[in-house]
PDB file of C-alpha atoms in Angstrom:
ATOM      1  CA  UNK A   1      78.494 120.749  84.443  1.00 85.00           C
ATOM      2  CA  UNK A   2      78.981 124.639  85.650  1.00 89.00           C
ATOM      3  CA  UNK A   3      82.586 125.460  85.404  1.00 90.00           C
ATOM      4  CA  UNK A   4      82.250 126.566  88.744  1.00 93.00           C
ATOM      5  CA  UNK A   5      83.782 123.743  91.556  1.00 96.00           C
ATOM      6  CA  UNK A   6      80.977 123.851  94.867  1.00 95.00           C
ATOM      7  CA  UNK A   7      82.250 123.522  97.956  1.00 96.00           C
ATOM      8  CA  UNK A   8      80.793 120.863  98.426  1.00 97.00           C
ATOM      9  CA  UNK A   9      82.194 118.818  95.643  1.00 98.00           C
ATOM     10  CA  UNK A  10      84.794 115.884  95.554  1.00 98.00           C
ATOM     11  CA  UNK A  11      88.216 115.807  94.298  1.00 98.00           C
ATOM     12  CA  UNK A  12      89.563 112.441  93.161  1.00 98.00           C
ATOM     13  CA  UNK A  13      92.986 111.118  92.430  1.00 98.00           C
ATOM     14  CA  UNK A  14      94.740 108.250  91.888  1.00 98.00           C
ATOM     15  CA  UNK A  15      97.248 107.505  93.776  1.00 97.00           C
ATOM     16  CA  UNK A  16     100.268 105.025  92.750  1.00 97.00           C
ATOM     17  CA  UNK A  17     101.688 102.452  95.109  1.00 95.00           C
ATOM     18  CA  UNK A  18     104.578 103.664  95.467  1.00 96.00           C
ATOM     19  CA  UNK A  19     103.201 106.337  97.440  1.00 97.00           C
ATOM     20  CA  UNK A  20     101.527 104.677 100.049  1.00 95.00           C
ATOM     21  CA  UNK A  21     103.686 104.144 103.352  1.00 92.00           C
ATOM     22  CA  UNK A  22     101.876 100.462 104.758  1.00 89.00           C
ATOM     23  CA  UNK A  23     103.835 100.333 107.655  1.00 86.00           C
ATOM     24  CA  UNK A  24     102.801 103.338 108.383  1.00 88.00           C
ATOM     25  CA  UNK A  25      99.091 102.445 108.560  1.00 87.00           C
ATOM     26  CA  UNK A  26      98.648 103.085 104.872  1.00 89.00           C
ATOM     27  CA  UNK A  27     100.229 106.797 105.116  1.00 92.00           C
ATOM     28  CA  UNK A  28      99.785 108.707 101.922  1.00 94.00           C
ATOM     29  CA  UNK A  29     102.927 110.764 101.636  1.00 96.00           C
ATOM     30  CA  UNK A  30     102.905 114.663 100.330  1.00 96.00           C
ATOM     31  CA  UNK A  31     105.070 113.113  97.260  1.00 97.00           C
ATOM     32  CA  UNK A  32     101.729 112.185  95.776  1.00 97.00           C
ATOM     33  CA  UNK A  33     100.442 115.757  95.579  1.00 97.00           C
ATOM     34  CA  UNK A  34     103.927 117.061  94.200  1.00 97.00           C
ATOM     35  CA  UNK A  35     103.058 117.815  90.366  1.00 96.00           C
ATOM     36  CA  UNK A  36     104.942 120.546  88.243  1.00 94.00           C
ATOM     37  CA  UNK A  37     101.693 121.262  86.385  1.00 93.00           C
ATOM     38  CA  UNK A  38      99.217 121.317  88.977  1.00 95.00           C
ATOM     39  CA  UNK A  39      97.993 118.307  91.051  1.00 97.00           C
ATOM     40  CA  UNK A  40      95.792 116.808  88.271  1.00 97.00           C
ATOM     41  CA  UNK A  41      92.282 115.283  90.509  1.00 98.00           C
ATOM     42  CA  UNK A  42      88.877 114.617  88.914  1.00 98.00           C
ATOM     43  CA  UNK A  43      86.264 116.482  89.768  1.00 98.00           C
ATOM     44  CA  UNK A  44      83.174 114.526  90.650  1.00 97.00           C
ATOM     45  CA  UNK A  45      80.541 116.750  88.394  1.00 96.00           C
ATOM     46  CA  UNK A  46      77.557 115.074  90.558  1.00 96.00           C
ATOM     47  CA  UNK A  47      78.865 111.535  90.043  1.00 97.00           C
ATOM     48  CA  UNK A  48      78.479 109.044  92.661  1.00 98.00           C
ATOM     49  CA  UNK A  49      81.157 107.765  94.524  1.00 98.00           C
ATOM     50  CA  UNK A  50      81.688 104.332  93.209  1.00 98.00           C
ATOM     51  CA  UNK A  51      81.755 105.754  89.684  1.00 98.00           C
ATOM     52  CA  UNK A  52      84.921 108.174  90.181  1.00 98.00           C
ATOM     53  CA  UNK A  53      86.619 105.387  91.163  1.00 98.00           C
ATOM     54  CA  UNK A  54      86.065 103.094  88.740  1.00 97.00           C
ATOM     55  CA  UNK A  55      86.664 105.432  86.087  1.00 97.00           C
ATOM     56  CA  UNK A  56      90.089 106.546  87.309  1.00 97.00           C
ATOM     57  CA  UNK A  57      90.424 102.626  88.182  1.00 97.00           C
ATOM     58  CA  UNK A  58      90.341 102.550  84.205  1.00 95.00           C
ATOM     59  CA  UNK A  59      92.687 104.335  83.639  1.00 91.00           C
ATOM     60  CA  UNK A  60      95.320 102.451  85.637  1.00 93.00           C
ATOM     61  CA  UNK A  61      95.886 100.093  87.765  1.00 93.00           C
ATOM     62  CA  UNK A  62      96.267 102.777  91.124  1.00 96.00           C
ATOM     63  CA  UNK A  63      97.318 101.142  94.275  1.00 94.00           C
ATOM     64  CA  UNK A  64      94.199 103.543  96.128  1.00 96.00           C
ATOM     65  CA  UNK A  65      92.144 106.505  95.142  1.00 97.00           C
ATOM     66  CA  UNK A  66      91.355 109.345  97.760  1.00 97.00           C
ATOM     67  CA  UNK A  67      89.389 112.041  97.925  1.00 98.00           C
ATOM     68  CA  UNK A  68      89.367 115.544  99.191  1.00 98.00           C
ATOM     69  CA  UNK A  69      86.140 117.594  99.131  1.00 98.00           C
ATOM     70  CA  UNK A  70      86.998 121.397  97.843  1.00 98.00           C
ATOM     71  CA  UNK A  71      85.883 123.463 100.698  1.00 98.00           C
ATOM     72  CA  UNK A  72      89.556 121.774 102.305  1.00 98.00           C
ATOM     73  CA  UNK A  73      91.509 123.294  99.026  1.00 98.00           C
ATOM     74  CA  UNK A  74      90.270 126.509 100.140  1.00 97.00           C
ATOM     75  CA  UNK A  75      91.263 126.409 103.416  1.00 97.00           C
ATOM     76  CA  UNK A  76      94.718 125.194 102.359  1.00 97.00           C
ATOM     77  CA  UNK A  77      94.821 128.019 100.630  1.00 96.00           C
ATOM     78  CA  UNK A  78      95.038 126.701  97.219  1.00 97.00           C
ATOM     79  CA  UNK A  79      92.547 126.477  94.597  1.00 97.00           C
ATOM     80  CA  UNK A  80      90.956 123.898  92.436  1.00 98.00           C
ATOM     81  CA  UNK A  81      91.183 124.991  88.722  1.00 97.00           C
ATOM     82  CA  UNK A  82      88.527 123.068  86.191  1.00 97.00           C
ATOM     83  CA  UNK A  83      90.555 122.268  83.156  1.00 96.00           C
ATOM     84  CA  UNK A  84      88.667 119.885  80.930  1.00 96.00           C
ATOM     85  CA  UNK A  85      90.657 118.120  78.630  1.00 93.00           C
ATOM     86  CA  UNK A  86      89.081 116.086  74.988  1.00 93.00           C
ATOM     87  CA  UNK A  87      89.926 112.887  77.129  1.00 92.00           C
ATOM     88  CA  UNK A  88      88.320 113.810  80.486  1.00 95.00           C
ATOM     89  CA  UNK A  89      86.073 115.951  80.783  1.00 96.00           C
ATOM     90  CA  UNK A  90      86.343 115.899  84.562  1.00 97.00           C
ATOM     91  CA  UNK A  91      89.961 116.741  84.890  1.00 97.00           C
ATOM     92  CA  UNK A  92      90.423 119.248  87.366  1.00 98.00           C
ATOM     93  CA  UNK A  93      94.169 121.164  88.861  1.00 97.00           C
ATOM     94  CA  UNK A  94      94.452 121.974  92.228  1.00 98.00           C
ATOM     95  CA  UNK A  95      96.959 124.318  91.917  1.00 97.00           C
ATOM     96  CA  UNK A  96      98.713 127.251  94.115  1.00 96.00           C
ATOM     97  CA  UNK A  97      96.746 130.070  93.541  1.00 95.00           C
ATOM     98  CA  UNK A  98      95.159 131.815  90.696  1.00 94.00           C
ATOM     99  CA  UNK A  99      98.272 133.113  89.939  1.00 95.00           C
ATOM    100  CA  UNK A 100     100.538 130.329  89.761  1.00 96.00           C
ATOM    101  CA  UNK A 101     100.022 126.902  89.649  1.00 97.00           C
ATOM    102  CA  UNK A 102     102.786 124.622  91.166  1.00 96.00           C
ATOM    103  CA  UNK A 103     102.013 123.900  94.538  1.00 95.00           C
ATOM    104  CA  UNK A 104     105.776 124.379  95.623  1.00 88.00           C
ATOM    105  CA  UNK A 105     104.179 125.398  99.832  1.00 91.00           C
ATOM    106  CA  UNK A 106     104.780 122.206 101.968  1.00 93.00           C
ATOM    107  CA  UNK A 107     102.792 123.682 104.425  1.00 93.00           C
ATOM    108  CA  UNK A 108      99.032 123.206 101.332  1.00 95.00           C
ATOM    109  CA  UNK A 109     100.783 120.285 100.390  1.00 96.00           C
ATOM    110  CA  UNK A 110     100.335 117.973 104.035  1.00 94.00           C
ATOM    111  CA  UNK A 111      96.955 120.040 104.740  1.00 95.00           C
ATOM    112  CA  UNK A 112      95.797 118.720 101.402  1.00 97.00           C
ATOM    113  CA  UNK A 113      96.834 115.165 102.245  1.00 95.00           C
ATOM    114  CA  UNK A 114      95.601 115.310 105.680  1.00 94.00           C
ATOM    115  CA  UNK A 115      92.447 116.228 105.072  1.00 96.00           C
ATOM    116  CA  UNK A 116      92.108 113.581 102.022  1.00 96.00           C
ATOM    117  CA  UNK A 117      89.956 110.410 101.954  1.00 95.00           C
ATOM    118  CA  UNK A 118      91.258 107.321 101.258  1.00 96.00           C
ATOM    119  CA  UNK A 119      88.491 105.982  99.223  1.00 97.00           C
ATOM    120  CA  UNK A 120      89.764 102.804  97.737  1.00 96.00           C
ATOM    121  CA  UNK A 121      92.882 100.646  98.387  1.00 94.00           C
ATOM    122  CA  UNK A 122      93.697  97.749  96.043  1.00 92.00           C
ATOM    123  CA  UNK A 123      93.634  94.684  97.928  1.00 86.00           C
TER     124      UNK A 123
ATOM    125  CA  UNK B   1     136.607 104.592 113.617  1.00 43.00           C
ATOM    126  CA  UNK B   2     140.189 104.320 113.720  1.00 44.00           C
ATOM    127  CA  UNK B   3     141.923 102.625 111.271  1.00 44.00           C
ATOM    128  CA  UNK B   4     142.553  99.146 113.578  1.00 45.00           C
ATOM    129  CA  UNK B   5     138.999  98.736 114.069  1.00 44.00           C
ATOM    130  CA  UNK B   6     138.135  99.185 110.650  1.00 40.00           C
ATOM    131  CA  UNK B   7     140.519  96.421 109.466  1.00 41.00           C
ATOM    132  CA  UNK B   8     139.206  94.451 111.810  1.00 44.00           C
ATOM    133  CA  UNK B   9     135.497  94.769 110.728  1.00 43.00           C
ATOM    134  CA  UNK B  10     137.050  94.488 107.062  1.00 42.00           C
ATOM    135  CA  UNK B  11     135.674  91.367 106.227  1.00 43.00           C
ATOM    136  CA  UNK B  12     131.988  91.633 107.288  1.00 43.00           C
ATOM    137  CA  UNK B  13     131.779  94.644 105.679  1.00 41.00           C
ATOM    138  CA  UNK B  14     133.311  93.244 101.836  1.00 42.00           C
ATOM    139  CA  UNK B  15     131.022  90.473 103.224  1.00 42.00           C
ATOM    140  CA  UNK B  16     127.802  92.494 103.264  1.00 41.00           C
ATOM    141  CA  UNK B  17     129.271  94.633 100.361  1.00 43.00           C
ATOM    142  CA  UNK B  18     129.443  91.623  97.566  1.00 41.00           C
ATOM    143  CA  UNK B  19     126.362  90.040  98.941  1.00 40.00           C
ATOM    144  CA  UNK B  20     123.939  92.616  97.949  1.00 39.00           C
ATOM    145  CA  UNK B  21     125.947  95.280  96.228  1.00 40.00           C
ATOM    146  CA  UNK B  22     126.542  92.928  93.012  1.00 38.00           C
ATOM    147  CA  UNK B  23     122.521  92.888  93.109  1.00 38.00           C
ATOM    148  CA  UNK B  24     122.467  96.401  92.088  1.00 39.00           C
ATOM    149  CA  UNK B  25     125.765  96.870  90.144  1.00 39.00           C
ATOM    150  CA  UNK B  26     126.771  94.925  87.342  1.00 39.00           C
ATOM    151  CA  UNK B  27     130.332  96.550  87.460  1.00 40.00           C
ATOM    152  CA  UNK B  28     133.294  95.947  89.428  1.00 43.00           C
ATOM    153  CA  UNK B  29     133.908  99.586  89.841  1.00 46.00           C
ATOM    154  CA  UNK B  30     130.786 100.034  91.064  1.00 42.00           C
ATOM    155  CA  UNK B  31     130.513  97.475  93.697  1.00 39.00           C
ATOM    156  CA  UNK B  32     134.224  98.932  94.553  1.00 42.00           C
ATOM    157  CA  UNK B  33     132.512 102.334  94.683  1.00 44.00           C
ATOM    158  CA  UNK B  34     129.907 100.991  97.060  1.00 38.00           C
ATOM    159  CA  UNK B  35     132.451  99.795  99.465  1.00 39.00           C
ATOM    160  CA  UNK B  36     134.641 102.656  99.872  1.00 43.00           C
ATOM    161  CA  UNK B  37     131.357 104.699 100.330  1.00 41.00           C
ATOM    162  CA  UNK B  38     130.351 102.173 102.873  1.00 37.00           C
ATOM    163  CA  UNK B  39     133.399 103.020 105.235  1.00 38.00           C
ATOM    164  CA  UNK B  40     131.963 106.826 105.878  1.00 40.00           C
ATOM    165  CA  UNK B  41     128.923 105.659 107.725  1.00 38.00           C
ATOM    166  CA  UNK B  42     129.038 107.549 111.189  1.00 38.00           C
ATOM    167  CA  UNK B  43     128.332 105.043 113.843  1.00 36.00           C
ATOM    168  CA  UNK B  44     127.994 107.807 116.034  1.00 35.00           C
ATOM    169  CA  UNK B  45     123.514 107.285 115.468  1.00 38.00           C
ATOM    170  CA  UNK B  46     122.109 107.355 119.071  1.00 37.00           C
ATOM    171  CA  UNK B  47     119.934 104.458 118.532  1.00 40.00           C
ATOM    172  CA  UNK B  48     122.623 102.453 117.727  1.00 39.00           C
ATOM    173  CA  UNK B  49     125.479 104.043 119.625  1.00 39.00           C
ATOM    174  CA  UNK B  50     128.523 101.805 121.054  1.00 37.00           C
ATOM    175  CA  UNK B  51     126.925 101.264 124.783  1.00 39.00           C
ATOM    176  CA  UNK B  52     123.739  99.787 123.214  1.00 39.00           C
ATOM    177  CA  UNK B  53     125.778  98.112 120.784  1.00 37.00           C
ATOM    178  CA  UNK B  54     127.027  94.312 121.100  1.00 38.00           C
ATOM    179  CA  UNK B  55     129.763  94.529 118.838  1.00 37.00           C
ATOM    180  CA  UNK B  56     131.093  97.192 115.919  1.00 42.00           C
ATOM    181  CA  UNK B  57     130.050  94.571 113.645  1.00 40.00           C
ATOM    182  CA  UNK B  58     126.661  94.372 114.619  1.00 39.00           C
ATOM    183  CA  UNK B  59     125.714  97.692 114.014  1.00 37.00           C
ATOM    184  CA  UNK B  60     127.346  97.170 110.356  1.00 44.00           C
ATOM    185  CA  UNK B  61     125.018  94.442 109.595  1.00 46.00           C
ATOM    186  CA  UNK B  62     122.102  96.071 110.760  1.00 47.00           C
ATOM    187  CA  UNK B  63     122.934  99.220 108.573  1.00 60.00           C
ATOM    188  CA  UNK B  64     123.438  97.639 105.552  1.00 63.00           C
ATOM    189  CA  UNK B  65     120.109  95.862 105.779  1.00 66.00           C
ATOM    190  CA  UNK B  66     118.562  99.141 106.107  1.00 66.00           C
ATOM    191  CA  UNK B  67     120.710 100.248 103.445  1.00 75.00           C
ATOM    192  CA  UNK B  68     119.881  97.218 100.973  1.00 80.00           C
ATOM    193  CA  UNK B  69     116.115  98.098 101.822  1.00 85.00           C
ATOM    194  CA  UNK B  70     116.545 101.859 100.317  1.00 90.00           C
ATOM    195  CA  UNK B  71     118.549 100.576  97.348  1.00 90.00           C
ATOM    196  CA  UNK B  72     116.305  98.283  96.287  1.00 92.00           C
ATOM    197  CA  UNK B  73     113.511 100.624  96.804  1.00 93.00           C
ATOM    198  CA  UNK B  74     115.597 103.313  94.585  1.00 94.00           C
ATOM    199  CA  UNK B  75     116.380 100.961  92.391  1.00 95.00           C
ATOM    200  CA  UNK B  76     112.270 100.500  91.622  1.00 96.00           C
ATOM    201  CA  UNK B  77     111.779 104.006  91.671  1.00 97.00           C
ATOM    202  CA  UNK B  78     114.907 104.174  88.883  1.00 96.00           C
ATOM    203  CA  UNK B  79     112.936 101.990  86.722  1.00 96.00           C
ATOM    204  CA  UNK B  80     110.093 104.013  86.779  1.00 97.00           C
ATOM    205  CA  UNK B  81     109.210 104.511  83.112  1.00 96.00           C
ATOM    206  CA  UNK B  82     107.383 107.569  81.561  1.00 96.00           C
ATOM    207  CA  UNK B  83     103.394 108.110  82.959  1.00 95.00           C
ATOM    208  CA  UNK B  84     104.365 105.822  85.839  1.00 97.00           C
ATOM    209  CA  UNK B  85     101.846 108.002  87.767  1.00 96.00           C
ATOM    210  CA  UNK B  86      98.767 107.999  85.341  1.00 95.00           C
ATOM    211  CA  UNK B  87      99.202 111.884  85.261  1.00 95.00           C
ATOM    212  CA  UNK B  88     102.105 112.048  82.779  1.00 94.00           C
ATOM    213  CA  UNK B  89     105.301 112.340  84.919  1.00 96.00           C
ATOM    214  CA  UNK B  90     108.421 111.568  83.365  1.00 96.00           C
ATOM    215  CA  UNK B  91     110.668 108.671  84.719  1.00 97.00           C
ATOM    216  CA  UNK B  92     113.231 110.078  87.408  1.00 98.00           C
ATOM    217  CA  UNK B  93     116.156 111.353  86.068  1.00 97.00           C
ATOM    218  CA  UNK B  94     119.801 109.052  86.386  1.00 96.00           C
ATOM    219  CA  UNK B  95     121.046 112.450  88.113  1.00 97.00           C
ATOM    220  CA  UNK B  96     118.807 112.602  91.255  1.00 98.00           C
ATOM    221  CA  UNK B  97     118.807 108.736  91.912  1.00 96.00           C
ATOM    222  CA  UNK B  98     122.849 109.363  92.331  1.00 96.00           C
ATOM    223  CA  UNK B  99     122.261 112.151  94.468  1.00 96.00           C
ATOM    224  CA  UNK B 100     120.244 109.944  96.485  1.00 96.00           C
ATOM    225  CA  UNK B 101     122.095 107.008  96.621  1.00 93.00           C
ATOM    226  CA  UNK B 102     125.192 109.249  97.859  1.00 92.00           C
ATOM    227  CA  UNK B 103     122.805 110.886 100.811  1.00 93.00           C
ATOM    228  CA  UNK B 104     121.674 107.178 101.726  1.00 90.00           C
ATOM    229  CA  UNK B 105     125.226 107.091 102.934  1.00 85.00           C
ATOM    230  CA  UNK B 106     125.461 109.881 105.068  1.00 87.00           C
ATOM    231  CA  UNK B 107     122.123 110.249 106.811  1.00 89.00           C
ATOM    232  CA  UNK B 108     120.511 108.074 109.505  1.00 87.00           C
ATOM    233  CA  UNK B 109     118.743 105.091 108.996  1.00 84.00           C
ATOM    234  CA  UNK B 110     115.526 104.825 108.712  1.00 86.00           C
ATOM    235  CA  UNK B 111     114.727 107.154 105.889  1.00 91.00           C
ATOM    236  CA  UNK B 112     111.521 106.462 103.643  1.00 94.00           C
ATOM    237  CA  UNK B 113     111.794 106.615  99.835  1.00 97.00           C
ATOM    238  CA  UNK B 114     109.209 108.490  97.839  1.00 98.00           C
ATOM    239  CA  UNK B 115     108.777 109.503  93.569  1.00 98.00           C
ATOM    240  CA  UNK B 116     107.256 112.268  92.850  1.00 97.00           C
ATOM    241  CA  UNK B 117     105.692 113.462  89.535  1.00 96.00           C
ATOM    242  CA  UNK B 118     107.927 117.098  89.276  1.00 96.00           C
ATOM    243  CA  UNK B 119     111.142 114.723  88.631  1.00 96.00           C
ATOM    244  CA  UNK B 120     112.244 114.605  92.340  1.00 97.00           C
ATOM    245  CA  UNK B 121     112.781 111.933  95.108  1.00 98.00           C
ATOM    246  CA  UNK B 122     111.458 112.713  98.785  1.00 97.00           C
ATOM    247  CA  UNK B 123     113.345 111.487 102.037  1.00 96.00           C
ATOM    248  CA  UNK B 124     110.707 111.222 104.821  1.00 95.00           C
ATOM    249  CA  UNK B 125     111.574 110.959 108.316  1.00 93.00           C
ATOM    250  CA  UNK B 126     107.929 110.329 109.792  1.00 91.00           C
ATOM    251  CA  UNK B 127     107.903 110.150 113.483  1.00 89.00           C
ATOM    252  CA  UNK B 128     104.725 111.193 114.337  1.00 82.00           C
ATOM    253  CA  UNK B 129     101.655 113.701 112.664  1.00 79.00           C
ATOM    254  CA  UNK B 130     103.652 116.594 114.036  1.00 88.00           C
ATOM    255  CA  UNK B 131     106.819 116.018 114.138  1.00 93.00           C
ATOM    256  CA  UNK B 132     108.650 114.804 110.214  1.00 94.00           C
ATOM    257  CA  UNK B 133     111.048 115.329 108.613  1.00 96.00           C
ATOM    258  CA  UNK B 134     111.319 115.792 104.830  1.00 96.00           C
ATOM    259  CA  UNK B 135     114.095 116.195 102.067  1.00 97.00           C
ATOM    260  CA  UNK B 136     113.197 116.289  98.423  1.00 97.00           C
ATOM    261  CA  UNK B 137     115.793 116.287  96.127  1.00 98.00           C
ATOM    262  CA  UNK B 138     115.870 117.368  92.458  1.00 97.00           C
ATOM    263  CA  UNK B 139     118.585 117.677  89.828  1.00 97.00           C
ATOM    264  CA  UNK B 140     120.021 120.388  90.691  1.00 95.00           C
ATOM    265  CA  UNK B 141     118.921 121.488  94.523  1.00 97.00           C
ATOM    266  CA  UNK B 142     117.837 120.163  97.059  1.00 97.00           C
ATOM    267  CA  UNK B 143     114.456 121.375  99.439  1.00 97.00           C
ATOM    268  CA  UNK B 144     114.103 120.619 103.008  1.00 97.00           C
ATOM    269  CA  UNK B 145     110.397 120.534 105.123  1.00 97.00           C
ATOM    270  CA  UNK B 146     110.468 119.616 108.637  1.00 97.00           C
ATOM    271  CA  UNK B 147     107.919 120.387 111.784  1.00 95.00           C
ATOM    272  CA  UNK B 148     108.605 119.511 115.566  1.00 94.00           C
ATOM    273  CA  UNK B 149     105.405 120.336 116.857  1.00 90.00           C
ATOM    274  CA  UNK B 150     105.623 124.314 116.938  1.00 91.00           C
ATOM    275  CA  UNK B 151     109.380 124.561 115.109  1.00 94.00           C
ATOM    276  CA  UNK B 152     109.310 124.160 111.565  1.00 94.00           C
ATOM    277  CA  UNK B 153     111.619 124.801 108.774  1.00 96.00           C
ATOM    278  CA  UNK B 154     111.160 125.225 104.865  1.00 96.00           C
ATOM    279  CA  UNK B 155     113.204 126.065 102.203  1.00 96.00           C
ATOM    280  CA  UNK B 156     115.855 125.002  99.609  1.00 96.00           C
ATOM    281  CA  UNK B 157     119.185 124.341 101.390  1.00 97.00           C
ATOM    282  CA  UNK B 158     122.606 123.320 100.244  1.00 97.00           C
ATOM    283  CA  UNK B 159     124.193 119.603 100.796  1.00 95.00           C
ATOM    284  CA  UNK B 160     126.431 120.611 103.687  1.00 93.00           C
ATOM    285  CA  UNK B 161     122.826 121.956 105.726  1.00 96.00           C
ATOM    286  CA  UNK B 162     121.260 119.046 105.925  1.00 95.00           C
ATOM    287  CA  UNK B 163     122.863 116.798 108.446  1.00 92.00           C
ATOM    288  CA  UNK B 164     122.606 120.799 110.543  1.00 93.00           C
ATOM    289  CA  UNK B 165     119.204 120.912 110.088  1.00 95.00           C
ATOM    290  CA  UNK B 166     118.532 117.394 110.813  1.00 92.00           C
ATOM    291  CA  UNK B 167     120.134 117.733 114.230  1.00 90.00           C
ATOM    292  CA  UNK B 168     117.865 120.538 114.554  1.00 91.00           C
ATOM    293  CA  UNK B 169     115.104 118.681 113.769  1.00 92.00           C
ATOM    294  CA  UNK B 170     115.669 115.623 116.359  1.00 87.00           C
ATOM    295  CA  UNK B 171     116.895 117.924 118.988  1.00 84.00           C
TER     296      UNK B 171
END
């Protein structure tokens, strides 16, 4: 896998229930993307779809996954970090900037959500 | 509300108090707390204002089942426990539930509950795509996001702001 994220690639995350407004047609809110270290996502390294989401599914028990293909990050304006950990070796930040990594701009934080995927939704 | 009218309503309100506020509390003090808390609701919200109203009381009852909707809710996202989001967030701290709790009493109905992993809790106002309104509160500050179509706001604010901007917002 080139440390390089395409374009063209996927980013997955989990998202917890708790996050997901069903009266409001199954409305991810921004909350979800609010992480101090970076919004943690995996990348999907030329993985089909089913098998990001039963890997994160894994994991934990996520109330829905989504998805949110990079070329969106960069028109946020933010930028999708790959940070490979000993325990995933997909694990990916979408962070800020280069520079910093908290996505603390509202404004990245509903164009990232917007432009997400809902990809699975426990039933 | 005068004072007459609020004696009047007395009742119903320690009514609607006991019935759900010894859910949440296991203390006297702090079902007493709840109560005299519960008397500063404006009823002054235009959806509910006096002419649409049938009766003071009404509007009480329907408040405090919008109210005992958010408390429960905070009360889930108070027992959130370390890695509740898979990604390693810590559970919420005791400090911004309070804070949130106290703004439940002072803002409109209506208001959507949200965790996030950076140890705050979001208020969301969503009344369309383009026009929401959104208050996350941490530990120490608290950081307001709204857009009305072409107006938007963003930045940390104090306490006293909000209720400004939120007028701002809906007008």
């Amino acid at each position: 896998m080139e440390d390089t994220i395409g374009k063209d690639e996927f980013l997955y995350r989990g998202i917890h229930e708790i996050w997901i407004a069903k009266e409001d047609n199954n409305r991810i809110s921004s909350a979800a993307f609010k992480q101090a270290s970076g919004c943690s996502v995996d990348r999907d390294g030329g993985r089909k779809k089913e098998d990001c989401i039963s890997r994160l599914l894994r994991l934990k028990d996520f109330g829905a996954v989504c998805r949110i293909v990079n070329y969106e990050v960069v028109q946020s304006g933010a930028v999708a970090v790959y940070c490979p950990s000993k325990t995933n070796i997909y694990h990916t930040e979408i962070r800020d900037s280069p520079e910093k990594i908290e996505i603390s701009s509202n404004k990245k934080l509903h164009y990232l959500v917007q432009h997400s995927e809902i990809v699975f939704v426990k039933t | 509300m005068n004072n007459s009218s609020f004696f009047h309503i007395l009742p119903t309100v320690t009514a609607v108090a006991m019935s759900f506020g010894s859910e949440l509390w296991s203390s006297q003090s702090d079902t007493q707390t709840f109560l005299n808390s519960y008397t500063n609701i404006e009823h002054s919200n235009s959806k509910h204002s006096p002419q649409e109203a049938t009766s003071t009381i009404s509007i009480n009852w329907y408040n405090a089942s919008r109210l005992k909707d958010n408390y429960l809710r905070l009360l889930k996202i108070s027992s959130l426990e370390n890695n509740w989001d898979g990604y390693g967030a810590k559970s919420i701290p005791k400090i911004v539930i309070e804070r949130v709790k106290k703004l439940l009493y002072e803002l409109p109905e209506g208001a959507k509950l949200f965790p996030t992993s950076r140890s705050s809790v979001q208020l969301e106002y969503h009344l369309g795509e383009n026009k929401f309104f959104e208050l996350e509160v941490f530990s120490g500050s608290y950081f307001l996001y709204w857009i009305d179509k072409d107006r938007s706001f963003e930045n940390r604010v104090y306490k006293r702001e909000i209720k400004q901007q939120l007028k701002m917002f809906l007008s």
